[in-house]
Tab-separated table of C-alpha atoms in Angstrom:
chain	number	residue	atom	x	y	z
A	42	UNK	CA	93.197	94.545	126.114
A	43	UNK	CA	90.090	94.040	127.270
A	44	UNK	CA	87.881	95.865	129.801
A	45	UNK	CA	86.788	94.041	133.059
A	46	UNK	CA	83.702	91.601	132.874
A	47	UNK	CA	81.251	93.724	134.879
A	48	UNK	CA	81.882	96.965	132.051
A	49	UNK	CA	81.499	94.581	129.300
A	50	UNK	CA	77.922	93.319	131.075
A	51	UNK	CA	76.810	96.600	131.629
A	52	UNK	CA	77.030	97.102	127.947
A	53	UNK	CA	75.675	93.748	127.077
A	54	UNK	CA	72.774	94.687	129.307
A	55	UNK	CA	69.259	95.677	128.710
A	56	UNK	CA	69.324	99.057	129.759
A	57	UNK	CA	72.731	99.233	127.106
A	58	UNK	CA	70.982	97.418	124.313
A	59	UNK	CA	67.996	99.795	124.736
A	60	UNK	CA	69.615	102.824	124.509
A	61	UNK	CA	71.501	101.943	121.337
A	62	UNK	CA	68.361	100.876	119.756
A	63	UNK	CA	66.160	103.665	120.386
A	64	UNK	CA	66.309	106.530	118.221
A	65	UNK	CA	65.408	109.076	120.592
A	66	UNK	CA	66.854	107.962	123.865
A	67	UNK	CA	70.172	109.268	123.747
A	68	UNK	CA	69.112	112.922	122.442
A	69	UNK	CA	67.171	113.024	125.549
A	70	UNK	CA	69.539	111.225	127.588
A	71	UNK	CA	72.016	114.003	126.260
A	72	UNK	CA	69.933	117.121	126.583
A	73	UNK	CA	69.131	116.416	130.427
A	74	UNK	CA	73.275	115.656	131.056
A	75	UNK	CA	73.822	118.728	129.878
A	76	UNK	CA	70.854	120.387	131.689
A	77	UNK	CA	71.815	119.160	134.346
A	78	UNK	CA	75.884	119.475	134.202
A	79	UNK	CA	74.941	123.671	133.804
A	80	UNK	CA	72.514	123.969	136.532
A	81	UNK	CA	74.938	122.631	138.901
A	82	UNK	CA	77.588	124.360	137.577
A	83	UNK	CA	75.950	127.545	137.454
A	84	UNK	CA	74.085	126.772	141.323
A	85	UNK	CA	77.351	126.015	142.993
A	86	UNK	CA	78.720	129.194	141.150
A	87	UNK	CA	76.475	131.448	142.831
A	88	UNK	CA	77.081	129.819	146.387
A	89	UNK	CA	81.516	130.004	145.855
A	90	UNK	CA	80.794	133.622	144.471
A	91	UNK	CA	78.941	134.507	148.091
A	92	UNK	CA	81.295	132.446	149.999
A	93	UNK	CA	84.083	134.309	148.578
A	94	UNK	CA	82.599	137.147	149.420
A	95	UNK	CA	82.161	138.772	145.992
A	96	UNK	CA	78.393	139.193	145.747
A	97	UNK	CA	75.141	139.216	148.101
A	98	UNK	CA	77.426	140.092	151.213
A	99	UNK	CA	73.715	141.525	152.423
A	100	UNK	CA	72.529	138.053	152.420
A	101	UNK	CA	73.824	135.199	155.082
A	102	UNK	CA	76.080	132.265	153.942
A	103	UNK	CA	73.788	130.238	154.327
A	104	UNK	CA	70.574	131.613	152.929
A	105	UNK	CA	72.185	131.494	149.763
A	106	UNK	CA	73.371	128.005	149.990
A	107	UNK	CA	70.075	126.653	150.636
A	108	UNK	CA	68.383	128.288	148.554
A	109	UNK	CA	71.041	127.042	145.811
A	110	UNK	CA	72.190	123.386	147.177
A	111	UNK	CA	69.130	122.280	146.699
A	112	UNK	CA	69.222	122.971	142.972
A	113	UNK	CA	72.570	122.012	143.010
A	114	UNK	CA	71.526	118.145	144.328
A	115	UNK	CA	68.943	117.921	142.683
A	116	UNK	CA	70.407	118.136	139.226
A	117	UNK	CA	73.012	116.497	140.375
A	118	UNK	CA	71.474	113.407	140.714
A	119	UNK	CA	70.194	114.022	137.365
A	120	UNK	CA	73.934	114.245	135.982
A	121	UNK	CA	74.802	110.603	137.170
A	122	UNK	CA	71.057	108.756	136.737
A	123	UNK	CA	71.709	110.163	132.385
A	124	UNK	CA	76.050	109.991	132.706
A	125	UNK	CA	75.066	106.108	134.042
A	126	UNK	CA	72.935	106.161	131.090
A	127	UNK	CA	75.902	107.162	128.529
A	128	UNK	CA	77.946	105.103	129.941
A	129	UNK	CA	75.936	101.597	129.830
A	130	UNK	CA	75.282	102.620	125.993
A	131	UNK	CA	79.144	102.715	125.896
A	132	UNK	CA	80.870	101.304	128.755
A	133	UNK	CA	83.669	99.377	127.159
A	134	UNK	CA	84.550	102.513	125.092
A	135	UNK	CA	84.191	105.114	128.245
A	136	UNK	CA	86.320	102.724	130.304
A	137	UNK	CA	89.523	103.228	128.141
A	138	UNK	CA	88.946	106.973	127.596
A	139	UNK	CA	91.784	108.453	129.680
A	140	UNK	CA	89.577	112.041	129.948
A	141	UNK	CA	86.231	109.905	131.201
A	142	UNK	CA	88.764	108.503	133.889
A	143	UNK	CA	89.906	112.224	134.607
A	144	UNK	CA	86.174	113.518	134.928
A	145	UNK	CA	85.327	110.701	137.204
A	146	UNK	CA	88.679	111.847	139.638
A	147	UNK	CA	87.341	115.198	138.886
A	148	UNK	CA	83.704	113.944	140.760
A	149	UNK	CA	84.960	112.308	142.958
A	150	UNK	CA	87.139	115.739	144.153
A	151	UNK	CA	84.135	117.601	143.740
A	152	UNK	CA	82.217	115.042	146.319
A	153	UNK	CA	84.906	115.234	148.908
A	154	UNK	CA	85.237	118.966	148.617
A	155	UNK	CA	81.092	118.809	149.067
A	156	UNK	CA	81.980	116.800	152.152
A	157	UNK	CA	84.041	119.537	153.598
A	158	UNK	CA	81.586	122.250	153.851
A	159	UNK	CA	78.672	119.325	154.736
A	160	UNK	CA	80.720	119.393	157.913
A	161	UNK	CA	80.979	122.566	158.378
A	162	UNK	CA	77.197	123.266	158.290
A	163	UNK	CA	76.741	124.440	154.751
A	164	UNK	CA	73.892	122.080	153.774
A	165	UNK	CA	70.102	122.956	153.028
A	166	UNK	CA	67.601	122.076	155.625
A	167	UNK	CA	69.339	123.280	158.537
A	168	UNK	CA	66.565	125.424	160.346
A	169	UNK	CA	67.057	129.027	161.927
A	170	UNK	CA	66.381	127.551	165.227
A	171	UNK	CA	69.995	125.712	164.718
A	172	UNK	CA	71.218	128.608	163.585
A	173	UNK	CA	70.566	130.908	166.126
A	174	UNK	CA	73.690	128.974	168.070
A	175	UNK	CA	75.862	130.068	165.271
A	176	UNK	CA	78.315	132.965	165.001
A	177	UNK	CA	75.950	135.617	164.406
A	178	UNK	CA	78.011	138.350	163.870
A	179	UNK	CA	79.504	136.448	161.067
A	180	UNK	CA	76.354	135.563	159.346
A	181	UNK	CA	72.983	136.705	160.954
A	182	UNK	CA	71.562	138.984	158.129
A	183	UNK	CA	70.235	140.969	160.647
A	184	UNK	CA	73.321	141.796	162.405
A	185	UNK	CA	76.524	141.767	159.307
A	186	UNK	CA	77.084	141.367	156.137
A	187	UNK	CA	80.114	138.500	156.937
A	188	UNK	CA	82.799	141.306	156.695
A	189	UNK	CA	83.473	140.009	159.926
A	190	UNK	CA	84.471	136.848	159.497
A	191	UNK	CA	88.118	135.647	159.364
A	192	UNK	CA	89.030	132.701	156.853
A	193	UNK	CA	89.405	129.592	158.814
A	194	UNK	CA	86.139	130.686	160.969
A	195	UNK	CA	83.390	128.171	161.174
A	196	UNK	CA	81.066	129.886	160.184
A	197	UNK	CA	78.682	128.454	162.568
A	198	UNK	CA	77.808	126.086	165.444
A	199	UNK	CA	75.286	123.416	165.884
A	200	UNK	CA	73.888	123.509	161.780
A	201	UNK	CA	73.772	120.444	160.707
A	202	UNK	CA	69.982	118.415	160.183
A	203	UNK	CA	69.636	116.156	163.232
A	204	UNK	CA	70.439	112.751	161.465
A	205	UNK	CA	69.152	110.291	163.897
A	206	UNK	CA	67.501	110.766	167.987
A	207	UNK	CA	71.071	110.835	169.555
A	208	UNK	CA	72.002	113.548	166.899
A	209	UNK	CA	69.178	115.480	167.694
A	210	UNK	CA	69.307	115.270	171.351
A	211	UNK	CA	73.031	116.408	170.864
A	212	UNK	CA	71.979	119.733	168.461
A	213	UNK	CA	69.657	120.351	171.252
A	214	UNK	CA	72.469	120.523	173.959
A	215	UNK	CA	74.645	122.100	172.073
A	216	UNK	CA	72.236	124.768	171.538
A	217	UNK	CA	70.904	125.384	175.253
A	218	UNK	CA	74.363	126.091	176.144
A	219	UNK	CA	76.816	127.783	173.194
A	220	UNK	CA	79.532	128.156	175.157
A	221	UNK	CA	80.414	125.292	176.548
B	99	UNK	CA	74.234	132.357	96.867
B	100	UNK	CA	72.228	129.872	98.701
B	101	UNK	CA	72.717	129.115	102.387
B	102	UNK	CA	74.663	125.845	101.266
B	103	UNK	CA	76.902	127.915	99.233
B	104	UNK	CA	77.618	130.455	101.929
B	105	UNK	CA	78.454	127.682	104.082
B	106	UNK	CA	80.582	125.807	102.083
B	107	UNK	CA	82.023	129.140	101.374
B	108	UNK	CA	82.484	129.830	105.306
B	109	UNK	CA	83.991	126.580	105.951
B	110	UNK	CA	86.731	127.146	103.205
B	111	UNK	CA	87.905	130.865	104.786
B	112	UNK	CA	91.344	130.194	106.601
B	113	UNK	CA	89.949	131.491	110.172
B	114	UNK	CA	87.483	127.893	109.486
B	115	UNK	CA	90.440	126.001	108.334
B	116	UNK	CA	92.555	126.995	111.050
B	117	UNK	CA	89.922	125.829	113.965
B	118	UNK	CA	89.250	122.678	112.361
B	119	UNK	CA	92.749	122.108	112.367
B	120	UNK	CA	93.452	122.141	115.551
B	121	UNK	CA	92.725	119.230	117.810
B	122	UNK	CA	92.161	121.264	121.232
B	123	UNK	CA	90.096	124.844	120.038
B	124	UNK	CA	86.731	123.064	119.266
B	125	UNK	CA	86.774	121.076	122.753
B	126	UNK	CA	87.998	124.426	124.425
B	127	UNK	CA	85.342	126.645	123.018
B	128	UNK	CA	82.446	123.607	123.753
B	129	UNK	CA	83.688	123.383	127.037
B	130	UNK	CA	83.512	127.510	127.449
B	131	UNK	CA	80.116	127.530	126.013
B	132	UNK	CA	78.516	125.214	128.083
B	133	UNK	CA	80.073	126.060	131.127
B	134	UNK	CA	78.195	130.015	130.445
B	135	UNK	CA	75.205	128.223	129.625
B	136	UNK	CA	75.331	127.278	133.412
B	137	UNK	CA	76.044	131.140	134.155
B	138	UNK	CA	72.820	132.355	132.127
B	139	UNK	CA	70.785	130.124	132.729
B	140	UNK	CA	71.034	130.284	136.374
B	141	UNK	CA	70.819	133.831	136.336
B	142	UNK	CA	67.586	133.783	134.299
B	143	UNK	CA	66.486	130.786	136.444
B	144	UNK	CA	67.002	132.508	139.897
B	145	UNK	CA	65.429	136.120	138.356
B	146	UNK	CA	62.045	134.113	137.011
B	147	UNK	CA	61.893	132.263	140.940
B	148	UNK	CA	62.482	135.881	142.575
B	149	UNK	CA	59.258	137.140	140.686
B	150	UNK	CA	57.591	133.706	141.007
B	151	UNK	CA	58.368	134.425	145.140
B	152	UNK	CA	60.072	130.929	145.465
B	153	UNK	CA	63.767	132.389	146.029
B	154	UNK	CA	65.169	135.369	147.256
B	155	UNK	CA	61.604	136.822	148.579
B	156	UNK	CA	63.244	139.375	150.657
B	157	UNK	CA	65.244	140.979	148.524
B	158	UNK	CA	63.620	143.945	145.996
B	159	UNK	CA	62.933	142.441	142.482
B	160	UNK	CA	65.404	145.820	141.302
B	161	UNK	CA	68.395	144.665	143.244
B	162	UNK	CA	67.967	140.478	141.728
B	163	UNK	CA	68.218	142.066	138.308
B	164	UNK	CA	70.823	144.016	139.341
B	165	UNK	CA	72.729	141.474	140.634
B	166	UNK	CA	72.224	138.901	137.978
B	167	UNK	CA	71.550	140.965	134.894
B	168	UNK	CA	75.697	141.872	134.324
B	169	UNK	CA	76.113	137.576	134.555
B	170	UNK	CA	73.191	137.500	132.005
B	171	UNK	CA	74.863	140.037	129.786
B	172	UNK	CA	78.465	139.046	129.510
B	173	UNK	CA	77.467	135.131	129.340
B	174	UNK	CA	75.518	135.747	126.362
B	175	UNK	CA	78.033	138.034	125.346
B	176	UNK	CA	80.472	134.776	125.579
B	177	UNK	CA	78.126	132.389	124.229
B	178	UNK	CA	77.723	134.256	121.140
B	179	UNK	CA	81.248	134.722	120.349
B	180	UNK	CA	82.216	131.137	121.303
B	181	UNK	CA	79.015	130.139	119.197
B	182	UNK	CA	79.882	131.818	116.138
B	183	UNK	CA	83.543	130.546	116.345
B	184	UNK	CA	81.918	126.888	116.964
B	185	UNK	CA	79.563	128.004	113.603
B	186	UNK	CA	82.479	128.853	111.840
B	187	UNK	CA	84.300	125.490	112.593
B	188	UNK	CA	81.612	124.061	110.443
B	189	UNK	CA	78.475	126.224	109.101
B	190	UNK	CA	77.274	123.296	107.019
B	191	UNK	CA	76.853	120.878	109.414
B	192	UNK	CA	75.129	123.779	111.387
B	193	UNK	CA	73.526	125.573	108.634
B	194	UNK	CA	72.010	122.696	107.135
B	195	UNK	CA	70.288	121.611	110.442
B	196	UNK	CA	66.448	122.714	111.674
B	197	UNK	CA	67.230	123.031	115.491
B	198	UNK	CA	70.355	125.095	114.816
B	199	UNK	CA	67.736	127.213	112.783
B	200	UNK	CA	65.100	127.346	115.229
B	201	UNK	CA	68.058	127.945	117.892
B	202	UNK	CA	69.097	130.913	116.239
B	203	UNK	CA	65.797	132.080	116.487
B	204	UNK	CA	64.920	131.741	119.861
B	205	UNK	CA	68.256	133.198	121.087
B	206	UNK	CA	67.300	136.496	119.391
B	207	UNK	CA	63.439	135.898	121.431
B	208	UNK	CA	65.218	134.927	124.471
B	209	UNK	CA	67.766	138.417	124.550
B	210	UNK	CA	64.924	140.601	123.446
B	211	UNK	CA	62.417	139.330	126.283
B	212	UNK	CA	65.338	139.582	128.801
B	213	UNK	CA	66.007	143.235	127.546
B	214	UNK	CA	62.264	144.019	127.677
B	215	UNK	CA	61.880	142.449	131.466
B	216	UNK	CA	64.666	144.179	132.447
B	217	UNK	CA	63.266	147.660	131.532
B	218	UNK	CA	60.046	146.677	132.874
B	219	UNK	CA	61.750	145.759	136.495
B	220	UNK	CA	63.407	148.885	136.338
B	221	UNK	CA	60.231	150.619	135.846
B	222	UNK	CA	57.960	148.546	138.001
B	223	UNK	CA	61.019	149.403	141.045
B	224	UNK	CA	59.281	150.374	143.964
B	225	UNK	CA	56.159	148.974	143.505
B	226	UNK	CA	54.768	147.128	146.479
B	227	UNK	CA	53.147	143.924	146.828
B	228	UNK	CA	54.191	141.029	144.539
B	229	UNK	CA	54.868	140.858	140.943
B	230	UNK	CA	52.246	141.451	138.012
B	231	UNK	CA	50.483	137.805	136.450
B	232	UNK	CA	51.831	139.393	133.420
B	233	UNK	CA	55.207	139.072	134.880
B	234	UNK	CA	55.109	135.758	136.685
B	235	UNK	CA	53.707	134.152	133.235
B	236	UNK	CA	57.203	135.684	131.168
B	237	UNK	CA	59.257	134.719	134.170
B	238	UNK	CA	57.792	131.141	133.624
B	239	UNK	CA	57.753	131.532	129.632
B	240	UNK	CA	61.279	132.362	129.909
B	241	UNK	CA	62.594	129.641	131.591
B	242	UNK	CA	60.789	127.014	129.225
B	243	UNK	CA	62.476	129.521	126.278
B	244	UNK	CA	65.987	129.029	127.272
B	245	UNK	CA	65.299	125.207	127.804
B	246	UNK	CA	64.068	125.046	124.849
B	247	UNK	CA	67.184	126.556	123.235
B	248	UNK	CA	69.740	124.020	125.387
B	249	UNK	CA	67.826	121.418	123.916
B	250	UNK	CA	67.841	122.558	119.903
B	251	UNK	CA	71.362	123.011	120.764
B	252	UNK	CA	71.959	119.119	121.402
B	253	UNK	CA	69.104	118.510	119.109
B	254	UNK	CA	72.026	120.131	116.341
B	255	UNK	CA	73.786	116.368	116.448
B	256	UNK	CA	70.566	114.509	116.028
B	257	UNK	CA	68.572	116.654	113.718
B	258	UNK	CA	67.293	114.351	111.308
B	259	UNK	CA	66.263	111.742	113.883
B	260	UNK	CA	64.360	114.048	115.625
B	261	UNK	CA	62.735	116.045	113.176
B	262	UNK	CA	62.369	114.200	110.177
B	263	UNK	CA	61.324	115.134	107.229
B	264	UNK	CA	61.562	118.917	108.750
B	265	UNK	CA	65.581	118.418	108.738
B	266	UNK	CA	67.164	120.232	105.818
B	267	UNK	CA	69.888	117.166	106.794
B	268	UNK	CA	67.252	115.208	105.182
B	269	UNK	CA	66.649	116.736	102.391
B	270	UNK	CA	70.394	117.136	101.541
B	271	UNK	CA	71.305	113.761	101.699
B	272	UNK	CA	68.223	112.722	99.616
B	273	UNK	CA	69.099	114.672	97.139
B	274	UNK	CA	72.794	113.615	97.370
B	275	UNK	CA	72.094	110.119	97.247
C-alpha cells in the first residue's frame, strides 16, 4: 500500500531532503519538540490545577490563565512548526503509524477542548476593563477566592478580545449595561 | 571494573532483562518522564519569572516557592526513579555516551541550586522591595541549567554526531572496528 501523493511529496521535498541530510537538524529539531511538548504540558497543567480548584484559589481564573496561555501558545506553535518538521523527514513512515494517527486525534481533541473555554472567556489578552462585567464574586481577587462558583457557571461576561469594530462595539454594550 | 564492564554487567541483571523484554515499560516510563519534565520545569520556570517580576508580581516570593517547590520535589523525585529504570534498560548505550555524562552532572547542579534558592527565599521572606541581582542572575542561570539538561537528554541518541571526538560512542566503536 502506498501512502497518498501529497505525503510522499512532502517527503520528496526540500525541506524533507534537508533534514535527512543534515547532521544536526533533527537533534535540534528534536530537542525543541520536546521543549516545547513539556512547556505546554506543564503550562496548561498549572491553569486545569486552578480551574479545578486545587491550587492558587487566592488568585482569579483568569490571572492564572493569562499569565500561563500565553506560554502555553506560544510553545505550542513551536510543537507543530518542529512535529511538521519530523514529519516531512518521515512522512510516508508517520502516515502508517497507527499511534502518530492517535496523537494527531489526540490534537485535534485537545484544540476543540481549547475552543471550549476560548468561548467561555478563558483566553489571554482580555483586559480588566472587560472583566469588570464579569461575575465578580466568582473571580474578582479582590472580592473571593472562586469558592463561590458553581460548576456549569460562566465564569464571566463580556471577556473575550474585541475581534473586529462590530465585536468591539458589542463588548462595549454589553458592558454599559450587565444585566440586560 | 571499568564503567563498560559495570554496564555490561547492569544490563545482564534480570531487573535489565526483564524491562528490555517487555514491549510497553520503556515507552511507559519515557512517556512518564517527559511528561514530569513538563511539571519541573514549569515550576522552576514560573519561580525564576516570579523573582525576575514578569509573573505572579503580586504574590510574596515565599508563597511561589511554596506553591511550586512540592511539584519541584516529587517531579524530580519521579524523574529520577523513572531515569534510573530507563538507565537500567540499557547502561551501555547510556554509560558510554558524553551528554548522558554531562546530564548526570548537571542534574546533581540543578537540585543543589534549587535546594540552595529555596533556603535563601525562605530566609530572604519578608524582605521588601524586589529580589537581590544575585537572585535574578540564578533565577536566569537556572532556567538555561535545566535547558541545558532537556537537551543532553535528547543529545543521549545523537551523541557522537554532536560531540565528536568528545563521545566515548566514538571511541568505542573505533576501537571495536
Amino acid at each position: 500500500m502506498n501512502a497518498p501523493g501529497f505525503v510522499e511529496q512532502i517527503e520528496n521535498s526540500g525541506v524533507g531532503e534537508w533534514l535527512r541530510s543534515s547532521v544536526l537538524a533533527m537533534p535540534w529539531v528534536n530537542a525543541i519538540h520536546v521543549l516545547c511538548v513539556t512547556l505546554v504540558f506543564g503550562t496548561i497543567l498549572v491553569v486545569d490545577l486552578r480551574l479545578l480548584g486545587l491550587f492558587d484559589r487566592a488568585r482569579a481564573v483568569t490571572r492564572v490563565s493569562d499569565e500561563m496561555l500565553r506560554i502555553t501558545w506560544a510553545a505550542f506553535i513551536g510543537a507543530v512548526v518542529t512535529g511538521a518538521l519530523f514529519f516531512a523527514a518521515n512522512a510516508t513512515t508517520y502516515w502508517f503509524n497507527l499511534a502518530f494517527r492517535f496523537k494527531m486525534l489526540a490534537i485535534l481533541a485537545a484544540g476543540v477542548n481549547m475552543l471550549v473555554f476560548r468561548r467561555r472567556g478563558l483566553e489571554p489578552g482580555c483586559t480588566d476593563a472587560a472583566r469588570g462585567a464579569g461575575r465578580r464574586r466568582a473571580v474578582d481577587p479582590a472580592v473571593g477566592d472562586g469558592a463561590g462558583a458553581r460548576p456549569g457557571d460562566r465564569l464571566h461576561q463580556g471577556l473575550r478580545s474585541p475581534r473586529s469594530r462590530g465585536h468591539r462595539l458589542r463588548l462595549q454594550l454589553r458592558r454599559a449595561a450587565p444585566q440586560w | 571494573m571499568s564503567l563498560l564492564e559495570s554496564a555490561n554487567w547492569l544490563q545482564s541483571t534480570q531487573l535489565s532483562v526483564a524491562i528490555q523484554s517487555s514491549a510497553w515499560i520503556v515507552p511507559a516510563l519515557q512517556s512518564v518522564h517527559i511528561v514530569t519534565i513538563g511539571v519541573v520545569f514549569v515550576s522552576v520556570l514560573m519561580m525564576a519569572l516570579r523573582v525576575l517580576g514578569m509573573a505572579r508580581a503580586e504574590v510574596p516570593l515565599a508563597q511561589v516557592w511554596a506553591r511550586f517547590a512540592p511539584f519541584l520535589w516529587w517531579g524530580v523525585a519521579v524523574l529520577a526513579a523513572t531515569g534510573a529504570l530507563l538507565t537500567v534498560s540499557e547502561p551501555v548505550r547510556e554509560f558510554m555516551t558524553f551528554s548522558y555524562r554531562a546530564k548526570m552532572l548537571l542534574v546533581v547542579v540543578g537540585v543543589l541550586s534549587a535546594a540552595t534558592f529555596g533556603r535563601s527565599v525562605r530566609r530572604a521572606a519578608g524582605a521588601p522591595g524586589q529580589a537581590s541581582s544575585g537572585l535574578r542572575f540564578g533565577a536566569a542561570a537556572t532556567v538555561v541549567l535545566w535547558l541545558a539538561i532537556i537537551f543532553l537528554g535528547r543529545a543521549i541518541a545523537y551523541d557522537d554526531l554532536i560531540w565528536g571526538d568528545w563521545s566515548p560512542a566514538v571511541l568505542q566503536r573505533g576501537a571495536a572496528s
